[in-house]
């Protein structure tokens, strides 16, 4: 009888914790593609280290939380320095979603081509959890113009469980122990 009185509050607390955690917001999933024009700090992309953006719009091929975004929706995009890598909060914002840049790595560079990739956190409107994401930025400089076309895509990463599955399994096993202690004696 003493075991029952000790384990019952523990099982109730674990179950309550499990129910509270199920009310969490939803991770942001999917891919968003945007594009526009970029002005770099140099006329050649080889030594370029930062960019400012104009005429940034949502492109097609979006999925997940971004699937309903209309092609041509305006995007607010901040200037940023990619070499060296610079944290940029609010790199882009559209339809209540914001991308906060954490890292930049130049993966390919020539006088007419630039590719940068990295990581960041995507935040969304109420109901969405901040979600880690990967991103890729490419720019092509046709004929050495100071204004270059660019494309940017963000793709969310899988989120680890965080231990809730193990906590619920433990609560279930404790419940079985209480059940056995109470009704196991015949």
mmCIF file with all atom_site columns, C-alpha atoms in Angstrom:
data_model
loop_
_atom_site.group_PDB
_atom_site.id
_atom_site.type_symbol
_atom_site.label_atom_id
_atom_site.label_alt_id
_atom_site.label_comp_id
_atom_site.label_asym_id
_atom_site.label_entity_id
_atom_site.label_seq_id
_atom_site.pdbx_PDB_ins_code
_atom_site.Cartn_x
_atom_site.Cartn_y
_atom_site.Cartn_z
_atom_site.occupancy
_atom_site.B_iso_or_equiv
_atom_site.pdbx_formal_charge
_atom_site.auth_seq_id
_atom_site.auth_comp_id
_atom_site.auth_asym_id
_atom_site.auth_atom_id
_atom_site.pdbx_PDB_model_num
ATOM 1   C CA . UNK A 1 1   ? 0.000  0.000   0.000   1.00 0.00 ? 1   UNK A CA 1
ATOM 2   C CA . UNK A 1 2   ? 2.884  2.394   0.726   1.00 0.00 ? 2   UNK A CA 1
ATOM 3   C CA . UNK A 1 3   ? 4.357  1.841   -2.745  1.00 0.00 ? 3   UNK A CA 1
ATOM 4   C CA . UNK A 1 4   ? 1.015  2.838   -4.287  1.00 0.00 ? 4   UNK A CA 1
ATOM 5   C CA . UNK A 1 5   ? 0.930  6.103   -2.296  1.00 0.00 ? 5   UNK A CA 1
ATOM 6   C CA . UNK A 1 6   ? 4.482  6.953   -3.363  1.00 0.00 ? 6   UNK A CA 1
ATOM 7   C CA . UNK A 1 7   ? 4.239  6.043   -7.041  1.00 0.00 ? 7   UNK A CA 1
ATOM 8   C CA . UNK A 1 8   ? 0.774  7.475   -7.748  1.00 0.00 ? 8   UNK A CA 1
ATOM 9   C CA . UNK A 1 9   ? 1.856  11.152  -7.441  1.00 0.00 ? 9   UNK A CA 1
ATOM 10  C CA . UNK A 1 10  ? 4.973  10.449  -9.511  1.00 0.00 ? 10  UNK A CA 1
ATOM 11  C CA . UNK A 1 11  ? 2.930  8.841   -12.302 1.00 0.00 ? 11  UNK A CA 1
ATOM 12  C CA . UNK A 1 12  ? 0.383  11.692  -12.170 1.00 0.00 ? 12  UNK A CA 1
ATOM 13  C CA . UNK A 1 13  ? 3.132  14.307  -12.432 1.00 0.00 ? 13  UNK A CA 1
ATOM 14  C CA . UNK A 1 14  ? 4.781  12.510  -15.351 1.00 0.00 ? 14  UNK A CA 1
ATOM 15  C CA . UNK A 1 15  ? 1.451  12.173  -17.156 1.00 0.00 ? 15  UNK A CA 1
ATOM 16  C CA . UNK A 1 16  ? 0.688  15.854  -16.590 1.00 0.00 ? 16  UNK A CA 1
ATOM 17  C CA . UNK A 1 17  ? 4.091  16.804  -17.955 1.00 0.00 ? 17  UNK A CA 1
ATOM 18  C CA . UNK A 1 18  ? 3.455  14.635  -21.013 1.00 0.00 ? 18  UNK A CA 1
ATOM 19  C CA . UNK A 1 19  ? 0.078  16.280  -21.633 1.00 0.00 ? 19  UNK A CA 1
ATOM 20  C CA . UNK A 1 20  ? 1.502  19.779  -21.241 1.00 0.00 ? 20  UNK A CA 1
ATOM 21  C CA . UNK A 1 21  ? 4.310  19.067  -23.663 1.00 0.00 ? 21  UNK A CA 1
ATOM 22  C CA . UNK A 1 22  ? 1.879  17.877  -26.334 1.00 0.00 ? 22  UNK A CA 1
ATOM 23  C CA . UNK A 1 23  ? 0.470  21.426  -26.496 1.00 0.00 ? 23  UNK A CA 1
ATOM 24  C CA . UNK A 1 24  ? 3.726  22.754  -27.957 1.00 0.00 ? 24  UNK A CA 1
ATOM 25  C CA . UNK A 1 25  ? 3.809  24.640  -31.232 1.00 0.00 ? 25  UNK A CA 1
ATOM 26  C CA . UNK A 1 26  ? 4.623  23.034  -34.571 1.00 0.00 ? 26  UNK A CA 1
ATOM 27  C CA . UNK A 1 27  ? 8.116  22.994  -36.111 1.00 0.00 ? 27  UNK A CA 1
ATOM 28  C CA . UNK A 1 28  ? 8.441  24.832  -39.428 1.00 0.00 ? 28  UNK A CA 1
ATOM 29  C CA . UNK A 1 29  ? 8.892  22.373  -42.286 1.00 0.00 ? 29  UNK A CA 1
ATOM 30  C CA . UNK A 1 30  ? 9.570  22.661  -45.982 1.00 0.00 ? 30  UNK A CA 1
ATOM 31  C CA . UNK A 1 31  ? 11.521 24.745  -48.443 1.00 0.00 ? 31  UNK A CA 1
ATOM 32  C CA . UNK A 1 32  ? 11.230 28.408  -49.478 1.00 0.00 ? 32  UNK A CA 1
ATOM 33  C CA . UNK A 1 33  ? 12.786 29.804  -52.670 1.00 0.00 ? 33  UNK A CA 1
ATOM 34  C CA . UNK A 1 34  ? 13.298 33.543  -53.191 1.00 0.00 ? 34  UNK A CA 1
ATOM 35  C CA . UNK A 1 35  ? 15.210 35.599  -55.751 1.00 0.00 ? 35  UNK A CA 1
ATOM 36  C CA . UNK A 1 36  ? 15.916 39.102  -56.981 1.00 0.00 ? 36  UNK A CA 1
ATOM 37  C CA . UNK A 1 37  ? 18.839 41.416  -57.635 1.00 0.00 ? 37  UNK A CA 1
ATOM 38  C CA . UNK A 1 38  ? 21.939 41.871  -55.515 1.00 0.00 ? 38  UNK A CA 1
ATOM 39  C CA . UNK A 1 39  ? 24.548 44.608  -55.405 1.00 0.00 ? 39  UNK A CA 1
ATOM 40  C CA . UNK A 1 40  ? 27.909 43.439  -54.110 1.00 0.00 ? 40  UNK A CA 1
ATOM 41  C CA . UNK A 1 41  ? 30.702 45.475  -52.557 1.00 0.00 ? 41  UNK A CA 1
ATOM 42  C CA . UNK A 1 42  ? 32.856 44.798  -55.657 1.00 0.00 ? 42  UNK A CA 1
ATOM 43  C CA . UNK A 1 43  ? 32.108 44.521  -59.392 1.00 0.00 ? 43  UNK A CA 1
ATOM 44  C CA . UNK A 1 44  ? 33.656 41.039  -59.568 1.00 0.00 ? 44  UNK A CA 1
ATOM 45  C CA . UNK A 1 45  ? 32.291 38.212  -57.422 1.00 0.00 ? 45  UNK A CA 1
ATOM 46  C CA . UNK A 1 46  ? 35.807 36.853  -56.738 1.00 0.00 ? 46  UNK A CA 1
ATOM 47  C CA . UNK A 1 47  ? 36.666 39.340  -53.938 1.00 0.00 ? 47  UNK A CA 1
ATOM 48  C CA . UNK A 1 48  ? 33.025 40.118  -52.934 1.00 0.00 ? 48  UNK A CA 1
ATOM 49  C CA . UNK A 1 49  ? 32.279 39.861  -49.222 1.00 0.00 ? 49  UNK A CA 1
ATOM 50  C CA . UNK A 1 50  ? 28.869 41.527  -48.730 1.00 0.00 ? 50  UNK A CA 1
ATOM 51  C CA . UNK A 1 51  ? 25.647 42.239  -50.600 1.00 0.00 ? 51  UNK A CA 1
ATOM 52  C CA . UNK A 1 52  ? 22.517 44.393  -50.532 1.00 0.00 ? 52  UNK A CA 1
ATOM 53  C CA . UNK A 1 53  ? 19.290 43.234  -52.182 1.00 0.00 ? 53  UNK A CA 1
ATOM 54  C CA . UNK A 1 54  ? 16.411 44.696  -54.195 1.00 0.00 ? 54  UNK A CA 1
ATOM 55  C CA . UNK A 1 55  ? 13.276 43.429  -55.956 1.00 0.00 ? 55  UNK A CA 1
ATOM 56  C CA . UNK A 1 56  ? 13.251 40.280  -53.795 1.00 0.00 ? 56  UNK A CA 1
ATOM 57  C CA . UNK A 1 57  ? 10.253 38.021  -54.488 1.00 0.00 ? 57  UNK A CA 1
ATOM 58  C CA . UNK A 1 58  ? 8.987  34.543  -53.617 1.00 0.00 ? 58  UNK A CA 1
ATOM 59  C CA . UNK A 1 59  ? 9.764  32.060  -56.412 1.00 0.00 ? 59  UNK A CA 1
ATOM 60  C CA . UNK A 1 60  ? 8.053  28.718  -57.113 1.00 0.00 ? 60  UNK A CA 1
ATOM 61  C CA . UNK A 1 61  ? 8.824  25.215  -55.825 1.00 0.00 ? 61  UNK A CA 1
ATOM 62  C CA . UNK A 1 62  ? 7.978  25.919  -52.175 1.00 0.00 ? 62  UNK A CA 1
ATOM 63  C CA . UNK A 1 63  ? 6.792  23.177  -49.818 1.00 0.00 ? 63  UNK A CA 1
ATOM 64  C CA . UNK A 1 64  ? 5.660  22.494  -46.246 1.00 0.00 ? 64  UNK A CA 1
ATOM 65  C CA . UNK A 1 65  ? 4.785  25.620  -44.247 1.00 0.00 ? 65  UNK A CA 1
ATOM 66  C CA . UNK A 1 66  ? 5.763  27.723  -47.290 1.00 0.00 ? 66  UNK A CA 1
ATOM 67  C CA . UNK A 1 67  ? 3.642  25.811  -49.853 1.00 0.00 ? 67  UNK A CA 1
ATOM 68  C CA . UNK A 1 68  ? 0.858  28.406  -49.971 1.00 0.00 ? 68  UNK A CA 1
ATOM 69  C CA . UNK A 1 69  ? 3.142  31.378  -50.628 1.00 0.00 ? 69  UNK A CA 1
ATOM 70  C CA . UNK A 1 70  ? 2.094  33.137  -53.838 1.00 0.00 ? 70  UNK A CA 1
ATOM 71  C CA . UNK A 1 71  ? 4.797  33.450  -56.474 1.00 0.00 ? 71  UNK A CA 1
ATOM 72  C CA . UNK A 1 72  ? 5.805  37.117  -56.679 1.00 0.00 ? 72  UNK A CA 1
ATOM 73  C CA . UNK A 1 73  ? 5.082  37.932  -53.009 1.00 0.00 ? 73  UNK A CA 1
ATOM 74  C CA . UNK A 1 74  ? 7.530  40.695  -51.926 1.00 0.00 ? 74  UNK A CA 1
ATOM 75  C CA . UNK A 1 75  ? 10.254 39.666  -49.457 1.00 0.00 ? 75  UNK A CA 1
ATOM 76  C CA . UNK A 1 76  ? 12.092 42.031  -47.095 1.00 0.00 ? 76  UNK A CA 1
ATOM 77  C CA . UNK A 1 77  ? 15.791 41.132  -47.202 1.00 0.00 ? 77  UNK A CA 1
ATOM 78  C CA . UNK A 1 78  ? 18.578 42.720  -45.148 1.00 0.00 ? 78  UNK A CA 1
ATOM 79  C CA . UNK A 1 79  ? 22.109 43.421  -46.331 1.00 0.00 ? 79  UNK A CA 1
ATOM 80  C CA . UNK A 1 80  ? 24.664 40.987  -45.037 1.00 0.00 ? 80  UNK A CA 1
ATOM 81  C CA . UNK A 1 81  ? 28.338 40.116  -44.949 1.00 0.00 ? 81  UNK A CA 1
ATOM 82  C CA . UNK A 1 82  ? 29.031 36.521  -45.970 1.00 0.00 ? 82  UNK A CA 1
ATOM 83  C CA . UNK A 1 83  ? 32.846 36.579  -45.924 1.00 0.00 ? 83  UNK A CA 1
ATOM 84  C CA . UNK A 1 84  ? 33.746 36.491  -43.107 1.00 0.00 ? 84  UNK A CA 1
ATOM 85  C CA . UNK A 1 85  ? 30.621 34.814  -41.821 1.00 0.00 ? 85  UNK A CA 1
ATOM 86  C CA . UNK A 1 86  ? 28.423 37.311  -39.965 1.00 0.00 ? 86  UNK A CA 1
ATOM 87  C CA . UNK A 1 87  ? 25.287 36.592  -37.904 1.00 0.00 ? 87  UNK A CA 1
ATOM 88  C CA . UNK A 1 88  ? 22.385 38.500  -39.469 1.00 0.00 ? 88  UNK A CA 1
ATOM 89  C CA . UNK A 1 89  ? 19.049 38.574  -37.664 1.00 0.00 ? 89  UNK A CA 1
ATOM 90  C CA . UNK A 1 90  ? 16.158 39.083  -40.056 1.00 0.00 ? 90  UNK A CA 1
ATOM 91  C CA . UNK A 1 91  ? 18.093 38.203  -43.210 1.00 0.00 ? 91  UNK A CA 1
ATOM 92  C CA . UNK A 1 92  ? 14.699 37.790  -44.876 1.00 0.00 ? 92  UNK A CA 1
ATOM 93  C CA . UNK A 1 93  ? 11.059 38.091  -43.811 1.00 0.00 ? 93  UNK A CA 1
ATOM 94  C CA . UNK A 1 94  ? 7.886  37.144  -45.675 1.00 0.00 ? 94  UNK A CA 1
ATOM 95  C CA . UNK A 1 95  ? 4.321  36.245  -44.623 1.00 0.00 ? 95  UNK A CA 1
ATOM 96  C CA . UNK A 1 96  ? 5.206  36.231  -40.907 1.00 0.00 ? 96  UNK A CA 1
ATOM 97  C CA . UNK A 1 97  ? 8.290  34.008  -41.299 1.00 0.00 ? 97  UNK A CA 1
ATOM 98  C CA . UNK A 1 98  ? 11.820 35.327  -40.616 1.00 0.00 ? 98  UNK A CA 1
ATOM 99  C CA . UNK A 1 99  ? 15.213 33.759  -41.247 1.00 0.00 ? 99  UNK A CA 1
ATOM 100 C CA . UNK A 1 100 ? 17.975 34.572  -38.745 1.00 0.00 ? 100 UNK A CA 1
ATOM 101 C CA . UNK A 1 101 ? 21.342 33.746  -40.316 1.00 0.00 ? 101 UNK A CA 1
ATOM 102 C CA . UNK A 1 102 ? 23.894 32.040  -38.047 1.00 0.00 ? 102 UNK A CA 1
ATOM 103 C CA . UNK A 1 103 ? 26.699 30.901  -40.386 1.00 0.00 ? 103 UNK A CA 1
ATOM 104 C CA . UNK A 1 104 ? 27.954 31.535  -43.928 1.00 0.00 ? 104 UNK A CA 1
ATOM 105 C CA . UNK A 1 105 ? 30.474 29.479  -45.866 1.00 0.00 ? 105 UNK A CA 1
ATOM 106 C CA . UNK A 1 106 ? 31.567 30.370  -49.403 1.00 0.00 ? 106 UNK A CA 1
ATOM 107 C CA . UNK A 1 107 ? 31.416 27.045  -51.272 1.00 0.00 ? 107 UNK A CA 1
ATOM 108 C CA . UNK A 1 108 ? 32.227 28.240  -54.819 1.00 0.00 ? 108 UNK A CA 1
ATOM 109 C CA . UNK A 1 109 ? 33.570 31.517  -56.158 1.00 0.00 ? 109 UNK A CA 1
ATOM 110 C CA . UNK A 1 110 ? 34.658 32.905  -59.528 1.00 0.00 ? 110 UNK A CA 1
ATOM 111 C CA . UNK A 1 111 ? 34.420 36.271  -61.277 1.00 0.00 ? 111 UNK A CA 1
ATOM 112 C CA . UNK A 1 112 ? 30.885 35.401  -62.469 1.00 0.00 ? 112 UNK A CA 1
ATOM 113 C CA . UNK A 1 113 ? 29.551 32.893  -59.931 1.00 0.00 ? 113 UNK A CA 1
ATOM 114 C CA . UNK A 1 114 ? 29.187 32.870  -56.146 1.00 0.00 ? 114 UNK A CA 1
ATOM 115 C CA . UNK A 1 115 ? 27.723 30.114  -53.956 1.00 0.00 ? 115 UNK A CA 1
ATOM 116 C CA . UNK A 1 116 ? 27.323 30.491  -50.197 1.00 0.00 ? 116 UNK A CA 1
ATOM 117 C CA . UNK A 1 117 ? 25.649 28.073  -47.773 1.00 0.00 ? 117 UNK A CA 1
ATOM 118 C CA . UNK A 1 118 ? 25.095 27.894  -44.052 1.00 0.00 ? 118 UNK A CA 1
ATOM 119 C CA . UNK A 1 119 ? 22.702 27.527  -41.159 1.00 0.00 ? 119 UNK A CA 1
ATOM 120 C CA . UNK A 1 120 ? 20.140 29.639  -39.377 1.00 0.00 ? 120 UNK A CA 1
ATOM 121 C CA . UNK A 1 121 ? 16.894 29.693  -37.413 1.00 0.00 ? 121 UNK A CA 1
ATOM 122 C CA . UNK A 1 122 ? 13.513 30.190  -39.078 1.00 0.00 ? 122 UNK A CA 1
ATOM 123 C CA . UNK A 1 123 ? 10.818 31.744  -36.895 1.00 0.00 ? 123 UNK A CA 1
ATOM 124 C CA . UNK A 1 124 ? 7.175  31.933  -37.822 1.00 0.00 ? 124 UNK A CA 1
ATOM 125 C CA . UNK A 1 125 ? 3.816  33.327  -36.875 1.00 0.00 ? 125 UNK A CA 1
ATOM 126 C CA . UNK A 1 126 ? 2.086  32.127  -33.661 1.00 0.00 ? 126 UNK A CA 1
ATOM 127 C CA . UNK A 1 127 ? 1.741  28.354  -33.603 1.00 0.00 ? 127 UNK A CA 1
ATOM 128 C CA . UNK A 1 128 ? 5.208  27.640  -35.011 1.00 0.00 ? 128 UNK A CA 1
ATOM 129 C CA . UNK A 1 129 ? 8.384  26.817  -33.072 1.00 0.00 ? 129 UNK A CA 1
ATOM 130 C CA . UNK A 1 130 ? 11.699 28.432  -34.066 1.00 0.00 ? 130 UNK A CA 1
ATOM 131 C CA . UNK A 1 131 ? 13.278 25.768  -36.298 1.00 0.00 ? 131 UNK A CA 1
ATOM 132 C CA . UNK A 1 132 ? 16.896 25.189  -37.364 1.00 0.00 ? 132 UNK A CA 1
ATOM 133 C CA . UNK A 1 133 ? 17.364 25.430  -41.112 1.00 0.00 ? 133 UNK A CA 1
ATOM 134 C CA . UNK A 1 134 ? 19.964 25.090  -43.814 1.00 0.00 ? 134 UNK A CA 1
ATOM 135 C CA . UNK A 1 135 ? 20.217 27.607  -46.636 1.00 0.00 ? 135 UNK A CA 1
ATOM 136 C CA . UNK A 1 136 ? 21.945 28.195  -49.947 1.00 0.00 ? 136 UNK A CA 1
ATOM 137 C CA . UNK A 1 137 ? 22.597 31.467  -51.771 1.00 0.00 ? 137 UNK A CA 1
ATOM 138 C CA . UNK A 1 138 ? 23.829 31.680  -55.366 1.00 0.00 ? 138 UNK A CA 1
ATOM 139 C CA . UNK A 1 139 ? 24.523 34.651  -57.611 1.00 0.00 ? 139 UNK A CA 1
ATOM 140 C CA . UNK A 1 140 ? 25.406 34.888  -61.263 1.00 0.00 ? 140 UNK A CA 1
ATOM 141 C CA . UNK A 1 141 ? 27.076 37.986  -62.672 1.00 0.00 ? 141 UNK A CA 1
ATOM 142 C CA . UNK A 1 142 ? 26.273 37.998  -66.388 1.00 0.00 ? 142 UNK A CA 1
ATOM 143 C CA . UNK A 1 143 ? 28.766 40.300  -68.117 1.00 0.00 ? 143 UNK A CA 1
ATOM 144 C CA . UNK A 1 144 ? 30.209 41.785  -64.902 1.00 0.00 ? 144 UNK A CA 1
ATOM 145 C CA . UNK A 1 145 ? 27.228 44.014  -64.088 1.00 0.00 ? 145 UNK A CA 1
ATOM 146 C CA . UNK A 1 146 ? 27.123 45.406  -60.549 1.00 0.00 ? 146 UNK A CA 1
ATOM 147 C CA . UNK A 1 147 ? 23.536 44.114  -60.235 1.00 0.00 ? 147 UNK A CA 1
ATOM 148 C CA . UNK A 1 148 ? 23.445 40.350  -60.166 1.00 0.00 ? 148 UNK A CA 1
ATOM 149 C CA . UNK A 1 149 ? 20.594 37.902  -60.118 1.00 0.00 ? 149 UNK A CA 1
ATOM 150 C CA . UNK A 1 150 ? 20.504 35.753  -57.040 1.00 0.00 ? 150 UNK A CA 1
ATOM 151 C CA . UNK A 1 151 ? 18.480 32.916  -55.578 1.00 0.00 ? 151 UNK A CA 1
ATOM 152 C CA . UNK A 1 152 ? 18.138 31.875  -51.968 1.00 0.00 ? 152 UNK A CA 1
ATOM 153 C CA . UNK A 1 153 ? 16.553 28.724  -50.608 1.00 0.00 ? 153 UNK A CA 1
ATOM 154 C CA . UNK A 1 154 ? 15.947 27.733  -47.000 1.00 0.00 ? 154 UNK A CA 1
ATOM 155 C CA . UNK A 1 155 ? 15.216 24.150  -45.979 1.00 0.00 ? 155 UNK A CA 1
ATOM 156 C CA . UNK A 1 156 ? 14.355 23.164  -42.413 1.00 0.00 ? 156 UNK A CA 1
ATOM 157 C CA . UNK A 1 157 ? 16.212 20.419  -40.555 1.00 0.00 ? 157 UNK A CA 1
ATOM 158 C CA . UNK A 1 158 ? 14.785 17.571  -38.487 1.00 0.00 ? 158 UNK A CA 1
ATOM 159 C CA . UNK A 1 159 ? 14.378 18.416  -34.802 1.00 0.00 ? 159 UNK A CA 1
ATOM 160 C CA . UNK A 1 160 ? 15.623 15.898  -32.198 1.00 0.00 ? 160 UNK A CA 1
ATOM 161 C CA . UNK A 1 161 ? 13.025 14.439  -29.825 1.00 0.00 ? 161 UNK A CA 1
ATOM 162 C CA . UNK A 1 162 ? 14.369 16.170  -26.715 1.00 0.00 ? 162 UNK A CA 1
ATOM 163 C CA . UNK A 1 163 ? 13.692 13.174  -24.419 1.00 0.00 ? 163 UNK A CA 1
ATOM 164 C CA . UNK A 1 164 ? 9.886  13.311  -24.177 1.00 0.00 ? 164 UNK A CA 1
ATOM 165 C CA . UNK A 1 165 ? 9.508  9.803   -25.648 1.00 0.00 ? 165 UNK A CA 1
ATOM 166 C CA . UNK A 1 166 ? 11.789 8.398   -22.954 1.00 0.00 ? 166 UNK A CA 1
ATOM 167 C CA . UNK A 1 167 ? 9.912  10.315  -20.222 1.00 0.00 ? 167 UNK A CA 1
ATOM 168 C CA . UNK A 1 168 ? 6.570  8.940   -21.394 1.00 0.00 ? 168 UNK A CA 1
ATOM 169 C CA . UNK A 1 169 ? 7.985  5.403   -21.565 1.00 0.00 ? 169 UNK A CA 1
ATOM 170 C CA . UNK A 1 170 ? 9.224  5.771   -17.976 1.00 0.00 ? 170 UNK A CA 1
ATOM 171 C CA . UNK A 1 171 ? 5.827  7.034   -16.844 1.00 0.00 ? 171 UNK A CA 1
ATOM 172 C CA . UNK A 1 172 ? 4.137  4.058   -18.506 1.00 0.00 ? 172 UNK A CA 1
ATOM 173 C CA . UNK A 1 173 ? 6.496  1.589   -16.828 1.00 0.00 ? 173 UNK A CA 1
ATOM 174 C CA . UNK A 1 174 ? 5.906  3.241   -13.469 1.00 0.00 ? 174 UNK A CA 1
ATOM 175 C CA . UNK A 1 175 ? 2.164  2.941   -14.052 1.00 0.00 ? 175 UNK A CA 1
ATOM 176 C CA . UNK A 1 176 ? 2.570  -0.780  -14.716 1.00 0.00 ? 176 UNK A CA 1
ATOM 177 C CA . UNK A 1 177 ? 4.577  -1.133  -11.496 1.00 0.00 ? 177 UNK A CA 1
ATOM 178 C CA . UNK A 1 178 ? 1.791  0.574   -9.534  1.00 0.00 ? 178 UNK A CA 1
ATOM 179 C CA . UNK A 1 179 ? -0.827 -1.610  -11.203 1.00 0.00 ? 179 UNK A CA 1
ATOM 180 C CA . UNK A 1 180 ? 1.149  -4.752  -10.360 1.00 0.00 ? 180 UNK A CA 1
ATOM 181 C CA . UNK A 1 181 ? 1.740  -3.614  -6.758  1.00 0.00 ? 181 UNK A CA 1
ATOM 182 C CA . UNK A 1 182 ? -1.949 -2.926  -6.254  1.00 0.00 ? 182 UNK A CA 1
ATOM 183 C CA . UNK A 1 183 ? -3.519 -5.838  -8.114  1.00 0.00 ? 183 UNK A CA 1
ATOM 184 C CA . UNK A 1 184 ? -0.645 -8.328  -8.408  1.00 0.00 ? 184 UNK A CA 1
ATOM 185 C CA . UNK A 1 185 ? -1.330 -9.982  -5.027  1.00 0.00 ? 185 UNK A CA 1
ATOM 186 C CA . UNK A 1 186 ? -3.943 -12.703 -5.478  1.00 0.00 ? 186 UNK A CA 1
#
